[in-house]
Amino acid sequence: MTLLDPGIMQVDSILERRSDDTLEAPTPWRQSGGAATVSTSVRRLLFVINSLEGGGAERVFSVLVNHIQPYLNRVEIDVLLLDDKRQRYEITAPVGFFCLQSDGSLWQSALRFKYFLDVRRPDLVISFLTRANYLAAAFSRLYGYRCIISERSDTSGRLGGGIAGWCKKRLVRSLYPQAHSVIAVSEGIKHSLATDYGVTDSAISVIHNPCDLPRVHELAQDVPLDSEVVGHDLELR
């Protein structure tokens, strides 16, 4: 079984070459690794997420980044974290790695993300989690990149109620339809995005979470640390 869903592997077909990759701007972010030079010879794919602190979306994000490169042709990959938090999941692929250090602020995230786009000028942006999705969709027309946002859970339930929840849902209704494509992790989430948030049904693809089966089989062969002790105790009895 292939690790990546065929829908994800189609990102290569929507990456378009850019020729305006030389604009300079301030860089209010911390670079954690990878090349910082801007090249015009390859297309650039940018992955954005709030952080890699923990959670299912962060795990899938790391799996995707670490395995997608062999499916792409002449593509340079950048990974951008909005917040500087302890990383539970490791990015092992050879990518440019950056952190905006926005400390959870949507306003700071937006300002720093814009400066980042001025320099890196991606051809395609793939985002995970709501705040990152807001930014990816909001700046897509201004910077002319293709945008794929990924919704990992029930939107209405997660955003909550009250004034804050209402504002967040209004942003979803305003910004999500601007994305070129939306990935939903289930049919239920797809239905909610289409009926409650105005996302065109044809723009939504359902792609379930990937599973690294070779790794699962490898772990299944491991002997639990205390199994030999338990077995020996049973023999003595």
Tab-separated table of C-alpha atoms in Angstrom:
chain	number	residue	atom	x	y	z
A	1	MET	CA	0.000	0.000	0.000
A	2	THR	CA	1.386	3.383	-1.006
A	3	LEU	CA	1.972	5.723	1.899
A	4	LEU	CA	0.637	8.803	0.148
A	5	ASP	CA	-2.832	9.058	-1.320
A	6	PRO	CA	-2.771	9.594	-5.116
A	7	GLY	CA	-4.591	12.896	-4.613
A	8	ILE	CA	-1.620	14.288	-2.700
A	9	MET	CA	0.796	13.120	-5.385
A	10	GLN	CA	-0.989	15.315	-7.913
A	11	VAL	CA	0.540	18.457	-6.403
A	12	ASP	CA	3.326	18.227	-8.979
A	13	SER	CA	0.825	18.904	-11.756
A	14	ILE	CA	-0.362	22.214	-10.287
A	15	LEU	CA	3.045	23.668	-9.478
A	16	GLU	CA	3.755	26.428	-11.977
A	17	ARG	CA	7.088	28.075	-12.649
A	18	ARG	CA	7.569	31.665	-11.469
A	19	SER	CA	9.955	34.212	-12.913
A	20	ASP	CA	9.693	36.943	-10.249
A	21	ASP	CA	11.698	35.158	-7.549
A	22	THR	CA	14.106	37.986	-6.759
A	23	LEU	CA	12.145	40.384	-4.536
A	24	GLU	CA	13.967	41.206	-1.310
A	25	ALA	CA	12.299	41.985	2.019
A	26	PRO	CA	13.011	41.965	5.775
A	27	THR	CA	13.119	38.513	7.329
A	28	PRO	CA	11.465	38.560	10.778
A	29	TRP	CA	11.700	34.821	11.328
A	30	ARG	CA	14.161	32.288	12.610
A	31	GLN	CA	15.633	29.831	10.110
A	32	SER	CA	16.096	26.415	11.720
A	33	GLY	CA	17.839	24.681	8.839
A	34	GLY	CA	17.988	24.153	5.116
A	35	ALA	CA	19.056	26.508	2.385
A	36	ALA	CA	18.017	30.132	2.612
A	37	THR	CA	18.979	31.129	-0.919
A	38	VAL	CA	16.262	31.887	-3.441
A	39	SER	CA	16.518	29.986	-6.703
A	40	THR	CA	14.690	30.497	-9.984
A	41	SER	CA	15.635	27.111	-11.468
A	42	VAL	CA	13.092	25.059	-9.505
A	43	ARG	CA	9.526	25.363	-8.361
A	44	ARG	CA	8.902	25.937	-4.674
A	45	LEU	CA	6.414	24.116	-2.486
A	46	LEU	CA	5.653	25.574	0.943
A	47	PHE	CA	4.119	23.574	3.796
A	48	VAL	CA	2.629	25.685	6.620
A	49	ILE	CA	1.346	24.635	10.039
A	50	ASN	CA	0.932	26.326	13.417
A	51	SER	CA	3.573	24.144	15.102
A	52	LEU	CA	4.731	20.547	15.462
A	53	GLU	CA	4.049	20.471	19.184
A	54	GLY	CA	1.772	17.432	18.998
A	55	GLY	CA	-1.559	16.133	17.749
A	56	GLY	CA	-2.914	14.159	14.819
A	57	ALA	CA	-2.690	16.950	12.245
A	58	GLU	CA	0.936	17.596	13.163
A	59	ARG	CA	1.762	13.896	12.846
A	60	VAL	CA	0.185	13.645	9.388
A	61	PHE	CA	1.968	16.863	8.379
A	62	SER	CA	5.354	15.423	9.314
A	63	VAL	CA	4.625	12.121	7.538
A	64	LEU	CA	3.609	13.966	4.383
A	65	VAL	CA	6.638	16.264	4.337
A	66	ASN	CA	9.044	13.407	5.008
A	67	HIS	CA	7.683	11.216	2.189
A	68	ILE	CA	6.386	13.451	-0.585
A	69	GLN	CA	9.634	14.571	-2.226
A	70	PRO	CA	10.241	11.412	-4.323
A	71	TYR	CA	6.898	11.999	-6.046
A	72	LEU	CA	7.770	15.526	-7.164
A	73	ASN	CA	9.867	16.723	-10.081
A	74	ARG	CA	12.380	19.554	-9.605
A	75	VAL	CA	10.687	20.975	-6.546
A	76	GLU	CA	12.294	22.731	-3.590
A	77	ILE	CA	10.364	22.300	-0.346
A	78	ASP	CA	10.088	24.780	2.526
A	79	VAL	CA	8.454	24.078	5.894
A	80	LEU	CA	7.131	27.031	7.859
A	81	LEU	CA	5.959	26.927	11.483
A	82	LEU	CA	3.913	29.868	12.730
A	83	ASP	CA	4.844	29.394	16.404
A	84	ASP	CA	8.089	28.471	18.145
A	85	LYS	CA	7.091	25.534	20.339
A	86	ARG	CA	8.638	22.258	21.409
A	87	GLN	CA	8.580	19.886	18.439
A	88	ARG	CA	7.189	16.433	19.044
A	89	TYR	CA	7.480	15.357	15.404
A	90	GLU	CA	10.721	15.466	13.456
A	91	ILE	CA	11.167	16.630	9.882
A	92	THR	CA	13.896	14.444	8.373
A	93	ALA	CA	13.472	15.385	4.707
A	94	PRO	CA	15.980	17.827	3.143
A	95	VAL	CA	13.839	20.960	3.331
A	96	GLY	CA	14.199	24.616	4.194
A	97	PHE	CA	12.913	24.952	7.757
A	98	PHE	CA	11.643	28.252	9.162
A	99	CYS	CA	9.722	29.533	12.178
A	100	LEU	CA	7.842	32.848	12.353
A	101	GLN	CA	7.731	32.935	16.181
A	102	SER	CA	4.247	34.469	16.129
A	103	ASP	CA	3.331	33.247	19.612
A	104	GLY	CA	-0.216	32.252	18.627
A	105	SER	CA	-1.164	35.705	17.334
A	106	LEU	CA	-3.115	35.798	14.060
A	107	TRP	CA	-2.066	39.399	13.471
A	108	GLN	CA	1.648	38.701	13.980
A	109	SER	CA	1.326	35.532	11.928
A	110	ALA	CA	-0.164	37.512	9.042
A	111	LEU	CA	2.488	40.236	9.113
A	112	ARG	CA	5.409	37.813	9.281
A	113	PHE	CA	3.878	35.443	6.756
A	114	LYS	CA	3.627	38.292	4.247
A	115	TYR	CA	7.304	39.173	4.713
A	116	PHE	CA	8.183	35.511	4.299
A	117	LEU	CA	6.228	35.323	1.039
A	118	ASP	CA	8.008	38.421	-0.250
A	119	VAL	CA	11.295	36.537	-0.060
A	120	ARG	CA	10.478	32.889	-0.727
A	121	ARG	CA	7.713	33.366	-3.353
A	122	PRO	CA	6.230	29.837	-3.360
A	123	ASP	CA	4.412	28.357	-6.342
A	124	LEU	CA	2.178	26.163	-4.198
A	125	VAL	CA	1.236	26.430	-0.516
A	126	ILE	CA	-0.196	23.494	1.439
A	127	SER	CA	-1.458	24.372	4.907
A	128	PHE	CA	-2.704	22.460	7.951
A	129	LEU	CA	-4.830	23.817	10.842
A	130	THR	CA	-7.144	26.803	10.855
A	131	ARG	CA	-4.772	29.732	11.428
A	132	ALA	CA	-2.350	28.488	8.798
A	133	ASN	CA	-5.294	27.883	6.454
A	134	TYR	CA	-6.485	31.468	6.947
A	135	LEU	CA	-3.111	32.829	5.908
A	136	ALA	CA	-2.538	30.478	2.987
A	137	ALA	CA	-5.916	31.321	1.459
A	138	ALA	CA	-5.844	35.054	2.247
A	139	PHE	CA	-2.538	35.739	0.469
A	140	SER	CA	-2.976	33.357	-2.469
A	141	ARG	CA	-4.366	35.915	-4.895
A	142	LEU	CA	-1.962	38.673	-3.892
A	143	TYR	CA	1.100	36.468	-4.450
A	144	GLY	CA	-0.332	34.335	-7.246
A	145	TYR	CA	0.441	30.935	-5.776
A	146	ARG	CA	-1.779	27.864	-5.889
A	147	CYS	CA	-3.286	27.076	-2.494
A	148	ILE	CA	-4.328	23.766	-0.928
A	149	ILE	CA	-5.714	23.913	2.603
A	150	SER	CA	-6.296	20.857	4.760
A	151	GLU	CA	-9.151	20.578	7.259
A	152	ARG	CA	-8.437	17.850	9.806
A	153	SER	CA	-11.490	17.953	12.111
A	154	ASP	CA	-15.100	19.130	12.397
A	155	THR	CA	-14.911	22.851	11.728
A	156	SER	CA	-17.993	24.019	13.620
A	157	GLY	CA	-17.337	21.927	16.716
A	158	ARG	CA	-13.697	22.899	16.948
A	159	LEU	CA	-14.175	26.652	16.563
A	160	GLY	CA	-16.695	26.797	19.406
A	161	GLY	CA	-19.375	29.400	20.158
A	162	GLY	CA	-19.637	32.924	21.445
A	163	ILE	CA	-18.222	35.996	19.752
A	164	ALA	CA	-14.798	34.415	19.240
A	165	GLY	CA	-16.311	31.331	17.624
A	166	TRP	CA	-18.535	33.458	15.410
A	167	CYS	CA	-15.553	35.503	14.210
A	168	LYS	CA	-13.523	32.401	13.438
A	169	LYS	CA	-16.388	30.857	11.479
A	170	ARG	CA	-16.816	34.084	9.509
A	171	LEU	CA	-13.158	33.924	8.556
A	172	VAL	CA	-13.606	30.331	7.401
A	173	ARG	CA	-16.603	31.339	5.256
A	174	SER	CA	-14.656	34.257	3.779
A	175	LEU	CA	-11.274	32.634	3.219
A	176	TYR	CA	-11.675	28.897	2.656
A	177	PRO	CA	-13.598	29.353	-0.634
A	178	GLN	CA	-10.581	31.316	-1.965
A	179	ALA	CA	-8.359	28.222	-1.842
A	180	HIS	CA	-7.818	26.389	-5.118
A	181	SER	CA	-8.409	23.068	-3.388
A	182	VAL	CA	-9.513	21.914	0.058
A	183	ILE	CA	-8.595	18.551	1.551
A	184	ALA	CA	-11.062	17.055	4.028
A	185	VAL	CA	-10.111	14.065	6.124
A	186	SER	CA	-13.639	12.598	5.960
A	187	GLU	CA	-16.881	12.801	4.004
A	188	GLY	CA	-18.561	14.437	7.012
A	189	ILE	CA	-16.066	17.294	7.053
A	190	LYS	CA	-16.461	17.708	3.292
A	191	HIS	CA	-20.227	17.979	3.679
A	192	SER	CA	-19.887	20.580	6.449
A	193	LEU	CA	-17.469	22.732	4.448
A	194	ALA	CA	-19.759	22.659	1.415
A	195	THR	CA	-23.073	23.272	3.178
A	196	ASP	CA	-22.036	25.517	6.076
A	197	TYR	CA	-19.035	27.430	4.754
A	198	GLY	CA	-19.638	27.929	1.050
A	199	VAL	CA	-16.740	25.849	-0.266
A	200	THR	CA	-17.545	24.517	-3.734
A	201	ASP	CA	-18.179	20.790	-3.530
A	202	SER	CA	-15.973	20.113	-6.561
A	203	ALA	CA	-13.054	21.903	-4.871
A	204	ILE	CA	-13.041	19.504	-1.908
A	205	SER	CA	-11.162	16.199	-2.000
A	206	VAL	CA	-11.510	13.605	0.728
A	207	ILE	CA	-8.097	12.167	1.592
A	208	HIS	CA	-7.920	9.987	4.670
A	209	ASN	CA	-4.946	10.001	7.005
A	210	PRO	CA	-1.911	8.116	5.665
A	211	CYS	CA	-0.512	5.119	7.480
A	212	ASP	CA	3.113	4.022	7.367
A	213	LEU	CA	2.413	0.285	7.136
A	214	PRO	CA	6.072	-0.806	6.900
A	215	ARG	CA	6.728	1.025	10.173
A	216	VAL	CA	3.640	-0.572	11.777
A	217	HIS	CA	4.836	-4.052	10.747
A	218	GLU	CA	8.304	-3.241	12.071
A	219	LEU	CA	6.952	-2.191	15.455
A	220	ALA	CA	4.710	-5.262	15.590
A	221	GLN	CA	7.807	-7.466	15.527
A	222	ASP	CA	9.303	-5.829	18.599
A	223	VAL	CA	9.142	-7.856	21.801
A	224	PRO	CA	7.654	-5.873	24.703
A	225	LEU	CA	10.290	-4.999	27.252
A	226	ASP	CA	8.756	-7.070	30.068
A	227	SER	CA	7.409	-9.999	28.003
A	228	GLU	CA	10.430	-12.229	28.663
A	229	VAL	CA	10.188	-11.561	32.378
A	230	VAL	CA	6.458	-12.387	32.368
A	231	GLY	CA	7.057	-15.580	30.381
A	232	HIS	CA	9.825	-16.704	32.718
A	233	ASP	CA	7.589	-16.042	35.733
A	234	LEU	CA	4.813	-18.179	34.229
A	235	GLU	CA	7.248	-21.072	33.622
A	236	LEU	CA	8.362	-21.004	37.246
A	237	ARG	CA	4.771	-21.329	38.370
